[in-house]
Amino acid sequence: MTRTALRICPLCEATCGLTLTIDEGRVTRARGDAADVFSAGFICPKGASFGQLDSDPDRLRRPLVRRGGQLAEATWEEAFAAVAEGLGAVTRAHGGTAVGVFLGNPNVHTVAGGLYPGQLIAALGTRSVFTASTLDQMPKHVSSGLLFGDPNAIPVPDLDRTGHLVLIGANPMVSNGSLATAADFPGKLKALRRRGGRLVVIDPHRTRTARAADRHVAPRPGTDAALLFAMVHVLFAEDLADPGTELAGHLGGVEEVRALAADFAPEAVAAYCGVPADEIRTLARELAAAERAVVYGRLGSTAVEFGTLASWLVDVLNALTGNLDRPGGAMFPLSATARAPRPAGPGKGFATGRWHSRVSGRPEVKGELPAAVLAEEIDTPGEGRLRALVVVAGNPVLSAPDGRRLDRALGALDFMVSVDPYLNETSRHAHVVLPPPPPAQSAHYDFAFSTLAVRNTVRYTPPPVPLDDGALGEPEIHARLILAVLGQGGPGADPALVDGQAIRRRLDRETADPNSPVHGRDAAALEAALTGRTGYERRIDLMLRLGPYGDGFGADPEGLTLEGLLRRPHGIDLGPLRPRIPEVLRTRSGAVELAPEAVAADVPRLRAAVAAGAAGPALVLIGRRHLRSNNSWMHNVPALTGGSNRCTVQIHPVDAERLGLADGMQARIKGDGGEITAPVEITDALRPGVACLPHGWGHDREGTRLTEAAREPGVNVNQLLDGTLLDPLSGTAVLNGFPVQVEAAG
Ligand SMILES: Nc1nc2c(c(=O)[nH]1)N[C@H]1C(S)=C(S)[C@@H](COP(=O)(O)OP(=O)(O)OC[C@H]3O[C@@H](n4cnc5c(=O)[nH]c(N)nc54)[C@H](O)[C@@H]3O)O[C@H]1N2
Ligand SMILES: Nc1nc2c(c(=O)[nH]1)N[C@H]1C(S)=C(S)[C@@H](COP(=O)(O)OP(=O)(O)OC[C@H]3O[C@@H](n4cnc5c(=O)[nH]c(N)nc54)[C@H](O)[C@@H]3O)O[C@H]1N2
Ligand code: SF4
Ligand SMILES: [Mo]
């Protein structure tokens, strides 16, 4: 029997609504859902290959447990027993702090990843938490934490209403957008230009996005902070800084920013940035002159040497040009599962460094340590060494610096468990692999991306296809893992205990909070009123009802509940973004703190780099993404491989000539962490002095089960890094703009 079902796509941040055609429990087709309130029918090639990805024969269907050195299929009960035993042995001997946790990117794309990791970390009592954030957007969290007092209050570009969009280190024509959840980003860029708006792209690579721009500026990689500082300098020097009356009453530190920018005149940074001073002035003047404008920075502005400074300057520019918290500018989304807004006022503020990494003393940020120090935390002997690791939806052997070292370190762990559907470069080291079901058998709700979306909507899709016999849903896997850690994971352990605990904790807090819609009510009665067929659905119901649009358990009978949402399978539109200052602020002063001390303290480092000018390595490397690829885990889907989606090193003709390289030739690329060999692709789309390699490749290790990916394995660009190059404020690895040497191989 053929039927259709709706499923929000979990494959990138655009969160498109898909209509799946299902034949005998198998997805045979995926189309964009034209009635979806957020995506209105948009789909990309990855979404279109949902069926192939879902039914990949290499997906693990049963848990694997290591016995006598070999991973072999086992029952779930055997697998959880092995987890309890393995983690139990380590925690009994060395405490929960000897267990690390690595959370990879798909955790922000699954219901389970949004609900359970906090409870897992608490159950372990560990401070050794690592995530993909320190390979990605952590600088933006730090900048938001310092500016607004809440590291998760990240303003997004109001794409539908802006008239002037400046993209820095972002390639949304390919990535479909990030920290700016917008289905059909390409269509929104076209619409911007159709309504007479302008698109400016700052990127050392003439990407597809840059080619669609009115103005493309190609700076030297890693120099954006200086470029943005120079723009700020021009705003002050030419009397163009005007935050606007609404913001002005909630803004502190403007004069301090003026002083910090004093040394960064366009002429002072031009050589360092490789951008003429006049061009920098024009960028600043155009931004100030535009009626509704917004600056937005992404990976090329975060995973870089001055990532936090650049992320901060993006919002400094938005604030100083009157575009922060204003339609068409940079605005704060309000998610349906966020806590209902509380009255404005001073908060606790944000600080980092509550603890430090053991080996190289890197500060904690948002409860995490840098992913780049995971290997040394395992392989450096001494008190407090990590002896066990829980990896959920991550492949750090490919995605983090120095994969070879991490690969060896993982192999030496006393115990490792992976929650992952694939046996890949990382999970091959696990003692137990717990495979979640394919996406067609999982429910979807975007906890993370609804806090980053360019329009407020709420959508939930239950699992389109029932679980295979004997399979466990990912929420249940997480809950059982937590119970195993707590020593309550014996046969028949009830995952609902974990959900119940989270529900009661939240209700206890809310009923005691005078500003909560349920203040003073009976927590047990509220718990009994929750609906939902599973523990995770009851938690979603709870969050929706206590959220900004919720029914408050009867306080607003028209408000949101899970039942109400289930009656609207294409979602509910909650309208365009609305101004949220001051209610969103949680700084100690209660205002936007435009010149935080921690940021000011990092400015001398930038000043020193600028003083060194253009003198620097002859060649630096940057990354690139491909539309038919996603980080490290989609190279096993035949529909998405081949063609132009290949692991080549791109280089400018001038550099190729200097280095004696020709198209198609093998090049040896050397960095501080090692060397790799890749085919050369010559292109003048790059700025001279820049080489470019995609990440997520290098599928040639033994003991994996990635049949397709192994056919064209590529090489791991992160092998060029040794893990020491970080943005100091955020602990984020420098993945763009690091020095390399390239020469003809063999
Ligand atoms: N040089 C360089 N390195 C980079 C980057 C770069 O631009 N350049 N980008 C960085 C960025 S932005 C990121 S986010 C990281 C990503 O790096 P990681 O966080 O390591 O993520 P992936 O490489 O996507 O690996 C995802 C893993 O999750 C598994 N998985 C897929 N679906 C599910 C699911 O539903 N449940 C579970 N439990 N597991 C699932 C996959 O099999 C795979 O093992 O890479 C970073 N590394
Ligand atoms: N198709 C596809 N989509 C994806 C992913 C994928 O792997 N494939 N990954 C997803 C993930 S995890 C993320 S985090 C997002 C990332 O989303 P984006 O940030 O939009 O994607 P990138 O392609 O990494 O874009 C970074 C851009 O920065 C440029 N750049 C590099 N160094 C510098 C620099 O120093 N300065 C400036 N100004 N620019 C620089 C690069 O040339 C590149 O064009 O994409 C998501 N979407
Ligand atoms: S753009 Fe992203 S969310 Fe939309 S279909 Fe493609 S992969 Fe899925
Ligand atoms: Mo990412």
Short mmCIF file of N, CA and C in Angstrom, two decimals, residues 133 136-148 153-155 168-169 179 223-226 228-229 232 295-319 324 330 594 596 599 602 606 727 729-730 732:
data_model
loop_
_atom_site.label_atom_id
_atom_site.label_comp_id
_atom_site.label_asym_id
_atom_site.label_seq_id
_atom_site.Cartn_x
_atom_site.Cartn_y
_atom_site.Cartn_z
N SER A 133 30.07 22.41 18.78
CA SER A 133 30.01 23.89 18.87
C SER A 133 31.40 24.52 18.84
N ASP A 136 32.65 25.21 15.53
CA ASP A 136 31.60 25.85 14.76
C ASP A 136 31.24 27.21 15.34
N GLN A 137 30.11 27.30 16.06
CA GLN A 137 29.52 28.61 16.38
C GLN A 137 29.80 29.11 17.78
N MET A 138 30.67 28.45 18.56
CA MET A 138 30.85 28.88 19.94
C MET A 138 31.21 30.36 20.09
N PRO A 139 32.01 30.93 19.16
CA PRO A 139 32.29 32.36 19.30
C PRO A 139 31.02 33.21 19.34
N LYS A 140 30.01 32.78 18.60
CA LYS A 140 28.76 33.56 18.58
C LYS A 140 28.06 33.44 19.93
N HIS A 141 28.10 32.25 20.55
CA HIS A 141 27.51 32.10 21.88
C HIS A 141 28.22 33.02 22.88
N VAL A 142 29.54 33.05 22.81
CA VAL A 142 30.30 33.87 23.76
C VAL A 142 29.95 35.34 23.54
N SER A 143 29.93 35.75 22.29
CA SER A 143 29.63 37.15 22.02
C SER A 143 28.21 37.50 22.49
N SER A 144 27.25 36.62 22.23
CA SER A 144 25.88 36.88 22.71
C SER A 144 25.81 36.85 24.23
N GLY A 145 26.53 35.91 24.83
CA GLY A 145 26.54 35.83 26.29
C GLY A 145 27.03 37.14 26.89
N LEU A 146 28.09 37.68 26.33
CA LEU A 146 28.66 38.91 26.88
C LEU A 146 27.82 40.14 26.55
N LEU A 147 27.31 40.20 25.32
CA LEU A 147 26.52 41.37 24.91
C LEU A 147 25.15 41.41 25.57
N PHE A 148 24.50 40.23 25.59
CA PHE A 148 23.08 40.19 25.98
C PHE A 148 22.84 39.42 27.28
N ALA A 153 20.95 33.69 23.12
CA ALA A 153 20.19 34.77 22.50
C ALA A 153 20.99 35.28 21.30
N ILE A 154 20.85 34.58 20.19
CA ILE A 154 21.60 34.94 18.99
C ILE A 154 20.67 35.64 18.01
N PRO A 155 20.94 36.91 17.72
CA PRO A 155 20.07 37.59 16.76
C PRO A 155 20.31 37.07 15.34
N ILE A 168 29.09 37.55 5.93
CA ILE A 168 30.52 37.41 6.18
C ILE A 168 30.85 35.95 6.44
N GLY A 169 31.62 35.34 5.55
CA GLY A 169 32.02 33.95 5.77
C GLY A 169 30.84 33.02 5.84
N LEU A 179 22.64 29.26 11.75
CA LEU A 179 22.36 30.32 12.72
C LEU A 179 21.47 31.37 12.07
N THR A 223 41.03 37.64 8.75
CA THR A 223 41.25 39.05 9.06
C THR A 223 39.96 39.84 9.24
N ASP A 224 38.84 39.16 9.25
CA ASP A 224 37.55 39.88 9.28
C ASP A 224 37.39 40.77 10.50
N ALA A 225 37.91 40.35 11.66
CA ALA A 225 37.73 41.17 12.86
C ALA A 225 38.31 42.57 12.62
N ALA A 226 39.48 42.61 11.99
CA ALA A 226 40.09 43.91 11.71
C ALA A 226 39.26 44.70 10.69
N LEU A 228 36.03 44.49 10.17
CA LEU A 228 34.80 44.96 10.83
C LEU A 228 35.11 46.10 11.79
N PHE A 229 36.25 45.98 12.48
CA PHE A 229 36.66 47.06 13.39
C PHE A 229 36.84 48.35 12.60
N VAL A 232 33.60 49.89 11.98
CA VAL A 232 33.15 50.58 13.19
C VAL A 232 33.86 51.92 13.31
N VAL A 295 24.03 42.83 9.28
CA VAL A 295 25.29 42.12 9.07
C VAL A 295 25.13 40.75 9.71
N TYR A 296 25.57 39.73 9.00
CA TYR A 296 25.42 38.35 9.48
C TYR A 296 26.72 37.62 9.18
N GLY A 297 27.25 36.95 10.18
CA GLY A 297 28.50 36.22 9.98
C GLY A 297 28.30 34.75 10.25
N ARG A 298 28.97 33.91 9.49
CA ARG A 298 28.87 32.48 9.74
C ARG A 298 30.25 31.83 9.78
N LEU A 299 30.37 30.59 9.42
CA LEU A 299 31.56 29.81 9.76
C LEU A 299 32.90 30.49 9.43
N GLY A 300 32.94 31.22 8.33
CA GLY A 300 34.17 31.94 7.99
C GLY A 300 34.45 33.10 8.93
N SER A 301 33.49 33.42 9.80
CA SER A 301 33.72 34.45 10.81
C SER A 301 33.82 33.88 12.21
N THR A 302 33.54 32.58 12.38
CA THR A 302 33.60 32.00 13.73
C THR A 302 34.77 31.03 13.90
N ALA A 303 34.90 30.04 13.01
CA ALA A 303 35.96 29.05 13.18
C ALA A 303 37.27 29.62 12.63
N VAL A 304 37.66 30.75 13.19
CA VAL A 304 38.85 31.51 12.75
C VAL A 304 39.59 32.04 13.97
N GLU A 305 40.79 32.56 13.71
CA GLU A 305 41.69 32.99 14.76
C GLU A 305 41.07 34.03 15.72
N PHE A 306 40.26 34.95 15.17
CA PHE A 306 39.64 35.99 16.00
C PHE A 306 38.12 35.84 15.98
N GLY A 307 37.66 34.61 16.14
CA GLY A 307 36.24 34.29 15.97
C GLY A 307 35.32 35.06 16.90
N THR A 308 35.69 35.17 18.17
CA THR A 308 34.78 35.86 19.09
C THR A 308 34.77 37.36 18.81
N LEU A 309 35.95 37.92 18.51
CA LEU A 309 35.98 39.35 18.17
C LEU A 309 35.12 39.63 16.94
N ALA A 310 35.25 38.80 15.92
CA ALA A 310 34.48 39.02 14.69
C ALA A 310 32.98 38.87 14.97
N SER A 311 32.62 37.86 15.76
CA SER A 311 31.20 37.65 16.06
C SER A 311 30.62 38.82 16.83
N TRP A 312 31.42 39.32 17.75
CA TRP A 312 31.00 40.49 18.54
C TRP A 312 30.83 41.71 17.63
N LEU A 313 31.82 41.95 16.74
CA LEU A 313 31.78 43.13 15.88
C LEU A 313 30.58 43.10 14.93
N VAL A 314 30.15 41.91 14.53
CA VAL A 314 28.95 41.80 13.70
C VAL A 314 27.78 42.48 14.41
N ASP A 315 27.60 42.19 15.69
CA ASP A 315 26.46 42.79 16.39
C ASP A 315 26.74 44.22 16.85
N VAL A 316 28.02 44.57 17.01
CA VAL A 316 28.35 45.97 17.27
C VAL A 316 27.91 46.80 16.06
N LEU A 317 28.21 46.32 14.86
CA LEU A 317 27.80 47.04 13.64
C LEU A 317 26.28 47.12 13.56
N ASN A 318 25.61 46.02 13.87
CA ASN A 318 24.15 46.05 13.83
C ASN A 318 23.60 47.07 14.83
N ALA A 319 24.19 47.10 16.02
CA ALA A 319 23.69 48.03 17.04
C ALA A 319 23.97 49.48 16.64
N LEU A 324 19.84 46.71 15.31
CA LEU A 324 19.69 45.61 16.26
C LEU A 324 18.27 45.62 16.83
N ALA A 330 18.83 42.75 12.71
CA ALA A 330 19.17 41.51 13.42
C ALA A 330 18.20 41.36 14.59
N LEU A 594 27.82 46.69 25.25
CA LEU A 594 28.46 46.68 23.93
C LEU A 594 29.98 46.50 23.99
N PRO A 596 32.15 44.50 26.31
CA PRO A 596 32.46 43.63 27.45
C PRO A 596 33.97 43.57 27.70
N VAL A 599 36.06 40.83 25.94
CA VAL A 599 36.32 41.11 24.53
C VAL A 599 37.41 42.16 24.41
N ASP A 602 40.89 41.00 24.53
CA ASP A 602 41.43 40.24 23.40
C ASP A 602 41.84 41.16 22.24
N LEU A 606 44.59 41.21 18.47
CA LEU A 606 44.26 41.59 17.09
C LEU A 606 45.15 42.74 16.62
N ASP A 727 40.56 29.92 18.87
CA ASP A 727 40.11 31.25 19.29
C ASP A 727 40.07 31.20 20.81
N LEU A 729 38.96 32.96 23.38
CA LEU A 729 37.79 33.25 24.21
C LEU A 729 36.74 32.14 24.16
N SER A 730 36.65 31.46 23.03
CA SER A 730 35.58 30.46 22.87
C SER A 730 36.09 29.04 22.80
N THR A 732 37.21 27.68 20.24
CA THR A 732 36.84 27.15 18.92
C THR A 732 38.07 26.95 18.05
#
